[in-house]
Short mmCIF file of C-alpha atoms in Angstrom, two decimals:
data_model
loop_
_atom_site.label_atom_id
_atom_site.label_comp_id
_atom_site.label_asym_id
_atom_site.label_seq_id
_atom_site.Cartn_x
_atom_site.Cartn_y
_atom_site.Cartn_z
CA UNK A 24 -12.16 -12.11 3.51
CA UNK A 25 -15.13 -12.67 5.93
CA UNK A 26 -14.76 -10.37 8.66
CA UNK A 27 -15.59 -10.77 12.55
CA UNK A 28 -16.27 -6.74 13.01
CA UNK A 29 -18.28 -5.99 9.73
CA UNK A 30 -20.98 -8.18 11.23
CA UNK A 31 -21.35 -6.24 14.01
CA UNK A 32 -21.73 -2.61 13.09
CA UNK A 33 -23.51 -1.67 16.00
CA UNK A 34 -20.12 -2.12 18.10
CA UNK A 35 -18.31 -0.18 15.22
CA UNK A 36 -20.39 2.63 15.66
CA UNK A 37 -18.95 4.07 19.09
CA UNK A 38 -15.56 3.86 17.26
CA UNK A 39 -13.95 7.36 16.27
CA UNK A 40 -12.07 6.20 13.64
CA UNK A 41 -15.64 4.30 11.78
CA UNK A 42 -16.93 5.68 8.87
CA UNK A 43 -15.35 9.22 6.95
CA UNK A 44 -13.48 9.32 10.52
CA UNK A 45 -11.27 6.72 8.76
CA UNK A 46 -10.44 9.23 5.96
CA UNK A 47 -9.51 11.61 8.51
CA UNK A 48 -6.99 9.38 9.92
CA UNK A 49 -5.47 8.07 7.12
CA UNK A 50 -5.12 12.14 6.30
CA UNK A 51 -3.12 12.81 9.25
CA UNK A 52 -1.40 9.51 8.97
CA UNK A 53 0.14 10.91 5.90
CA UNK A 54 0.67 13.91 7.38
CA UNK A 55 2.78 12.63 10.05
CA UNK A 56 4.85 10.41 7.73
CA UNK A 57 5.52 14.10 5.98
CA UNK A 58 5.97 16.09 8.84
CA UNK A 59 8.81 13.35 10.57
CA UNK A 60 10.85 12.56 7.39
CA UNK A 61 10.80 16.29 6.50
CA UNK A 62 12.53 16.94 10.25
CA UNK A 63 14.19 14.24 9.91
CA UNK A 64 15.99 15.54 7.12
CA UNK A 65 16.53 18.71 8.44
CA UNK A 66 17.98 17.62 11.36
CA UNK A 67 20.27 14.92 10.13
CA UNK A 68 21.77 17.91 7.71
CA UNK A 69 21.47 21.01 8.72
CA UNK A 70 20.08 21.37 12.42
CA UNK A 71 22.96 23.84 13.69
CA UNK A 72 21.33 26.33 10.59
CA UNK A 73 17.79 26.58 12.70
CA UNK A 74 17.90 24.60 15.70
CA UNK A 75 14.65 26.61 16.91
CA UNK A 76 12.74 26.01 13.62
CA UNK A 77 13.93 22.39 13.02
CA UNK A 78 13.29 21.25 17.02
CA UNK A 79 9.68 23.00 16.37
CA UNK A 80 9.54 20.77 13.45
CA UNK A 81 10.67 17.95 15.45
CA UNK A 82 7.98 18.20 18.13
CA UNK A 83 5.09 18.95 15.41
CA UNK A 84 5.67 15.73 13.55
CA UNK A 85 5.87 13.63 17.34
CA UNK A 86 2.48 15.55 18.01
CA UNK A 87 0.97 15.00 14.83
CA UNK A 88 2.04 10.99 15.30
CA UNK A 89 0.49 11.01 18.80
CA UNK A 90 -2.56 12.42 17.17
CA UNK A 91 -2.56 10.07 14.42
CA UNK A 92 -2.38 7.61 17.11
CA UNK A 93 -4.87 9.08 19.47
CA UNK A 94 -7.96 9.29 16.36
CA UNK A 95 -7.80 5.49 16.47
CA UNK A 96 -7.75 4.31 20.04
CA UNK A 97 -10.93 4.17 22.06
CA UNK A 98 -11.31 4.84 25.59
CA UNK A 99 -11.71 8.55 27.28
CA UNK A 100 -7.98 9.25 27.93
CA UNK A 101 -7.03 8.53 24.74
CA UNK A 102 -10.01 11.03 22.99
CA UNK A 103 -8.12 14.00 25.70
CA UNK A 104 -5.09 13.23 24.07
CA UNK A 105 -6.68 13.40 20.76
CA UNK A 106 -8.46 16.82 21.72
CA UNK A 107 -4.57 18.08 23.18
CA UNK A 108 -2.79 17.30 20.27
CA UNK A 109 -5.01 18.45 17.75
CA UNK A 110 -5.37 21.96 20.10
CA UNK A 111 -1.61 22.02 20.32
CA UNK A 112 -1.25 21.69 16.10
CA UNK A 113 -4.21 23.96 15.82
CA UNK A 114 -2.01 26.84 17.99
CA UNK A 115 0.84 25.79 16.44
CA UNK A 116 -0.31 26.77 12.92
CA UNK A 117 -1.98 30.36 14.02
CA UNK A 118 0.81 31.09 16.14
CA UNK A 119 3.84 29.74 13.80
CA UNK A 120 1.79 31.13 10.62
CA UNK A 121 1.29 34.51 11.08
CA UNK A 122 4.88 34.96 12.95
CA UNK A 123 6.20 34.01 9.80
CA UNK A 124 4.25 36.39 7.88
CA UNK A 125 4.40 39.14 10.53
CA UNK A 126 8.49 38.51 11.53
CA UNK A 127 9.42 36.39 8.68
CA UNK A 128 13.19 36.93 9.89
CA UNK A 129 12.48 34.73 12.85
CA UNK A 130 11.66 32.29 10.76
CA UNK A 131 14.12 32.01 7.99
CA UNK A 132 13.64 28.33 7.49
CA UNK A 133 10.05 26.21 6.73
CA UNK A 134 8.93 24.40 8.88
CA UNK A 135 5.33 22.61 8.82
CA UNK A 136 3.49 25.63 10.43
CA UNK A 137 5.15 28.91 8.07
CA UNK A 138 2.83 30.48 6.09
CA UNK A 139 -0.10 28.31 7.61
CA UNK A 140 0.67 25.36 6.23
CA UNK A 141 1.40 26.89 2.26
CA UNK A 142 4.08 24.36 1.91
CA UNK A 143 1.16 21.32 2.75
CA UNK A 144 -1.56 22.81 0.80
CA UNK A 145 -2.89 24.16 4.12
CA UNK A 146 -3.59 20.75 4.73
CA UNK A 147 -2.21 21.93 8.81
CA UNK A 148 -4.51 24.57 8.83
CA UNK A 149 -7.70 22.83 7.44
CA UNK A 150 -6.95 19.60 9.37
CA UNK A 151 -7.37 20.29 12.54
CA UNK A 152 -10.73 22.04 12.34
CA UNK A 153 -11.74 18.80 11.22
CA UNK A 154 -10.56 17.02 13.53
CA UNK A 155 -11.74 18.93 16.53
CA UNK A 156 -15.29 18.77 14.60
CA UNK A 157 -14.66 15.40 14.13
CA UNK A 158 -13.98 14.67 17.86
CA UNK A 159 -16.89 17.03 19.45
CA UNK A 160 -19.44 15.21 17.54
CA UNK A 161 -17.80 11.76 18.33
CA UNK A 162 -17.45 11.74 21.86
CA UNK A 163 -16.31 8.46 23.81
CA UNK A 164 -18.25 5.72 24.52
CA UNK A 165 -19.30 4.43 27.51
CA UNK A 166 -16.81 2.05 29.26
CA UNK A 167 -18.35 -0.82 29.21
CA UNK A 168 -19.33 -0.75 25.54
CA UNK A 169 -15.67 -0.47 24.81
CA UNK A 170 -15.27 -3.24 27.18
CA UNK A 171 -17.89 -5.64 25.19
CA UNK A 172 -15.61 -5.15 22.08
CA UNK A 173 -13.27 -7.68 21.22
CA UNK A 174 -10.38 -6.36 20.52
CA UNK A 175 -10.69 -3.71 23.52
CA UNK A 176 -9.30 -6.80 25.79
CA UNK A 177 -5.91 -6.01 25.59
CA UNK A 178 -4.29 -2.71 26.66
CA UNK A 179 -7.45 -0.30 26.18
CA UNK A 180 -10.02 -1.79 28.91
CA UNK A 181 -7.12 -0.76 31.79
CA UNK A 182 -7.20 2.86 30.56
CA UNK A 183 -10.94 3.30 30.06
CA UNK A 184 -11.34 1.50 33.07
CA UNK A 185 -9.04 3.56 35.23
CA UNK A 186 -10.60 6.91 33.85
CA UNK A 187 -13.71 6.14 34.10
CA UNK A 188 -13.51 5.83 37.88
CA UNK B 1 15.58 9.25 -11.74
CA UNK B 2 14.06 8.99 -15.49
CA UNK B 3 11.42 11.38 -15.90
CA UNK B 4 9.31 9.75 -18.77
CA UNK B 5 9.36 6.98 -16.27
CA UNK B 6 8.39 9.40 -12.91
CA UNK B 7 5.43 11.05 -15.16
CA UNK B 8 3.65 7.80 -16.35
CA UNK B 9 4.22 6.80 -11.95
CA UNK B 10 2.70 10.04 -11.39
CA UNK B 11 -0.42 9.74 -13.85
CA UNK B 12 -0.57 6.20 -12.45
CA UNK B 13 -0.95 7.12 -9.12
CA UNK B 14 -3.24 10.05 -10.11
CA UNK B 15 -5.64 8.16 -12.41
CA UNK B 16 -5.83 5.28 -9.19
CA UNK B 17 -6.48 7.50 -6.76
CA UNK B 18 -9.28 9.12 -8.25
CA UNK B 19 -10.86 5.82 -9.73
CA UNK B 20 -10.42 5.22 -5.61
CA UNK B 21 -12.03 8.03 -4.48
CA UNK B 22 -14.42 7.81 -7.25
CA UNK B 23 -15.54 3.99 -5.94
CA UNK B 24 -15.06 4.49 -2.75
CA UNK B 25 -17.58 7.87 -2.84
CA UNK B 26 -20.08 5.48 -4.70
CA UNK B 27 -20.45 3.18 -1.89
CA UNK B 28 -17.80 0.14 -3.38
CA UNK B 29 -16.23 -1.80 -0.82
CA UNK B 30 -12.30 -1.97 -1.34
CA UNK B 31 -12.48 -4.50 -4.35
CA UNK B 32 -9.41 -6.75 -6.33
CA UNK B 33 -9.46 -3.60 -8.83
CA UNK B 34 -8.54 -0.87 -5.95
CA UNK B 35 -6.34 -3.07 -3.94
CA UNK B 36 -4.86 -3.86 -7.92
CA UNK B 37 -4.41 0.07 -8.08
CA UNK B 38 -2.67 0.25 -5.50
CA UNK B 39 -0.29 -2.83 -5.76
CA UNK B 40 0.47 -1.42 -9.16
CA UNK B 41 1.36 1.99 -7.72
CA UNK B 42 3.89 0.18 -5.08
CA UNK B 43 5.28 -1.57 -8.13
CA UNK B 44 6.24 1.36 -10.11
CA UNK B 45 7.96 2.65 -6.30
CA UNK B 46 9.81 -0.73 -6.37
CA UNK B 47 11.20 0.47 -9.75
CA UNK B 48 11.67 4.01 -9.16
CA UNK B 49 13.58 2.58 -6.21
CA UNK B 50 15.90 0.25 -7.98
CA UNK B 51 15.96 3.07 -11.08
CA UNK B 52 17.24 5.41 -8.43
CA UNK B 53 20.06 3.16 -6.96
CA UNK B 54 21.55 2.04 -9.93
CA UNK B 55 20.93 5.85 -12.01
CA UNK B 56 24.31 7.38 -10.65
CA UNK B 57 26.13 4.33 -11.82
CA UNK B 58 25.11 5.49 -15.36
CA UNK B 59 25.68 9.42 -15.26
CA UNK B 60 22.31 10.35 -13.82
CA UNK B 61 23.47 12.34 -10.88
CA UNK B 62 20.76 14.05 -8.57
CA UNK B 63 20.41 17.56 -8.54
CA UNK B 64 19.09 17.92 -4.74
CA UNK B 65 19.75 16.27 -1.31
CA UNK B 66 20.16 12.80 -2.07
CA UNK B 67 18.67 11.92 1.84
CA UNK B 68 15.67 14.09 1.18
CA UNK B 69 14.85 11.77 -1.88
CA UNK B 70 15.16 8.44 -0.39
CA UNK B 71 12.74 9.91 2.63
CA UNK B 72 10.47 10.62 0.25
CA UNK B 73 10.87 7.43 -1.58
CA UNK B 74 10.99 5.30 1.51
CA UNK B 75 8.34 6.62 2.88
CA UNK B 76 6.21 6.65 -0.30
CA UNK B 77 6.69 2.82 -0.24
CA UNK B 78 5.32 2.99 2.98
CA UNK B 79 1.84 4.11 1.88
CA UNK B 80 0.32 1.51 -0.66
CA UNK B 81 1.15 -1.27 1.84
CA UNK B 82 -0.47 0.15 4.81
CA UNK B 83 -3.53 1.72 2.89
CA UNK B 84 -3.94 -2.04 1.53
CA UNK B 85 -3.57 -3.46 4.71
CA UNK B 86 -5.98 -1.33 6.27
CA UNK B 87 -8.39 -1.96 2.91
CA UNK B 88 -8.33 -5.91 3.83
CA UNK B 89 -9.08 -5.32 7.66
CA UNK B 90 -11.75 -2.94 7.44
CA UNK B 91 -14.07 -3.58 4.35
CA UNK B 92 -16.04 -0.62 3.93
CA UNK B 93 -16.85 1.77 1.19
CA UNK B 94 -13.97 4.39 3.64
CA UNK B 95 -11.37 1.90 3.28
CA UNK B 96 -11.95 2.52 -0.89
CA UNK B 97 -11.65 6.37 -0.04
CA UNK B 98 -8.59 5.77 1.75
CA UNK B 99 -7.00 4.03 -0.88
CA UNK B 100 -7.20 6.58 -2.80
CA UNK B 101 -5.95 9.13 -0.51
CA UNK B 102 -2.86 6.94 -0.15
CA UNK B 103 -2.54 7.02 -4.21
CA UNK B 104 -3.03 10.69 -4.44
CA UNK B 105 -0.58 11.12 -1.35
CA UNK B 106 2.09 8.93 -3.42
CA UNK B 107 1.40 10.95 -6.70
CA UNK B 108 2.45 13.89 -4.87
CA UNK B 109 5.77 12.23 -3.37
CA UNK B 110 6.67 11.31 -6.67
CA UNK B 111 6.52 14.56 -7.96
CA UNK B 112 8.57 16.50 -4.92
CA UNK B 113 11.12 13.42 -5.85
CA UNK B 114 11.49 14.49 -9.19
CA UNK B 115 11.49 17.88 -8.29
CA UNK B 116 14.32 17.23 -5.79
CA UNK B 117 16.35 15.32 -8.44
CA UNK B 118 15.90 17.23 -11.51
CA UNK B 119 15.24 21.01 -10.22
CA UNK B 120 16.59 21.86 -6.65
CA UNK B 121 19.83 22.56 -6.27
CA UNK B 122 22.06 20.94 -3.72
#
């Protein structure tokens, strides 16, 4: 399969989700695919038990999605929405971890964050770090690089564009 | 859910992943053997799948939340397709790594399903 982009690896370069960045993504991919059927399975059963634990759950797996999301897309807003999520889950898991180890009565049910992550083989605690690395050494590219790719035509160009100016 | 059958999907998936991560850390593009590895992992899901639906029928009752397993399964048959995908669009020595990921994330599914069916109680 002859491919238009792996002749041009200088334009893959500025791209966040090039090289191990790719690994990254398909980590949290798989994380968010874990952390939405898991609420979605406590919600569709037994969401009256914990509604504080399984919304909590709820909004963890739509962040970690956006996230997921967020890693791959180019342009400045979408690397703050990368850097806000991946804050957000990295707060989540302190905060959420040790309250369940300090008060673990307040949280009598898992959810993604208890115990830092134990039930994911810390996989929320150790993933964000990287991705916060991940982003501080990757920072966007200049607009009009992302504007010379070819598949920026579409919807990213607008967004770059608009926070650029 | 037959577990002879679940273990040989789980050393499957195991033994793919790591020949995937194994390649892919050598600098291999994703080649006709990894994107194999991984079609053959979504086959055995196909089967666990249709093993699942029609195991009731014949006295093999789950043990745990019946919805739980079919998350896991469904979205465990997610995974090979869009690793695969991603293999074919972006043909790097990465893509290989993420292959693997996928096949080590599936190996892991397999196993909570099996837990779920055979262990947890309802």
């Amino acid at each position: 399969m002859t491919d238009v982009r792996g002749a041009r690896p200088e334009t893959d370069r500025g791209r966040r989700m090039s090289g191990i960045g790719r690994v990254l993504v398909a980590v949290y991919g798989v994380l968010a695919l874990a952390a939405v059927g898991r609420s979605f399975v406590q919600i569709a059963t037994k969401f009256d038990e914990a509604p504080l634990a399984y919304s909590l759950s709820a909004l963890a797996a739509v962040v970690y999605v956006v996230a997921t999301i967020a890693l791959v897309r180019a342009g400045r807003g979408w690397y703050r929405i990368a850097w806000a999520t991946i804050a957000f889950e990295f707060t989540g898991v302190l905060v959420v971890g040790t309250l369940s180890i300090a008060f673990p009565e307040l949280f009598p049910h898992d959810t993604v964050w208890s115990w830092f992550g134990r039930g994911y083989l810390f996989i929320p605690l150790v993933l964000p770090v990287l991705g916060m690395w991940w982003l501080a050494k990757h920072p966007p590219v200049h607009a009009d690089v992302d504007a010379s790719r070819a598949d920026a035509a579409g919807d990213q160009r607008p967004a770059s564009g608009a926070d650029a100016a | 859910m037959i577990e002879w059958f679940t273990w040989v999907q789980v050393a499957v998936a195991v033994v793919a992943g790591v020949l995937c991560l194994a390649l892919g850390f050598a600098g291999r593009v994703p080649s006709d053997l990894t994107n194999g590895a991984l079609a053959l992992v979504e086959l055995l899901l196909v089967v666990q799948l249709v093993v699942a639906i029609a195991a009731p029928a014949f006295g093999n009752e789950p043990t745990g939340s019946v919805l739980e397993f079919y998350t896991y399964l469904v979205g465990a048959l997610l995974i090979p397709p869009a690793a695969v995908f991603w293999a074919l669009l972006e043909r790097n020595r990465w893509s290989t790594v993420v292959l693997g990921v996928a096949a080590l994330a599936v190996a892991v599914m397999v196993y909570r399903m099996l837990q779920i069916w055979t262990v947890q109680q309802a």
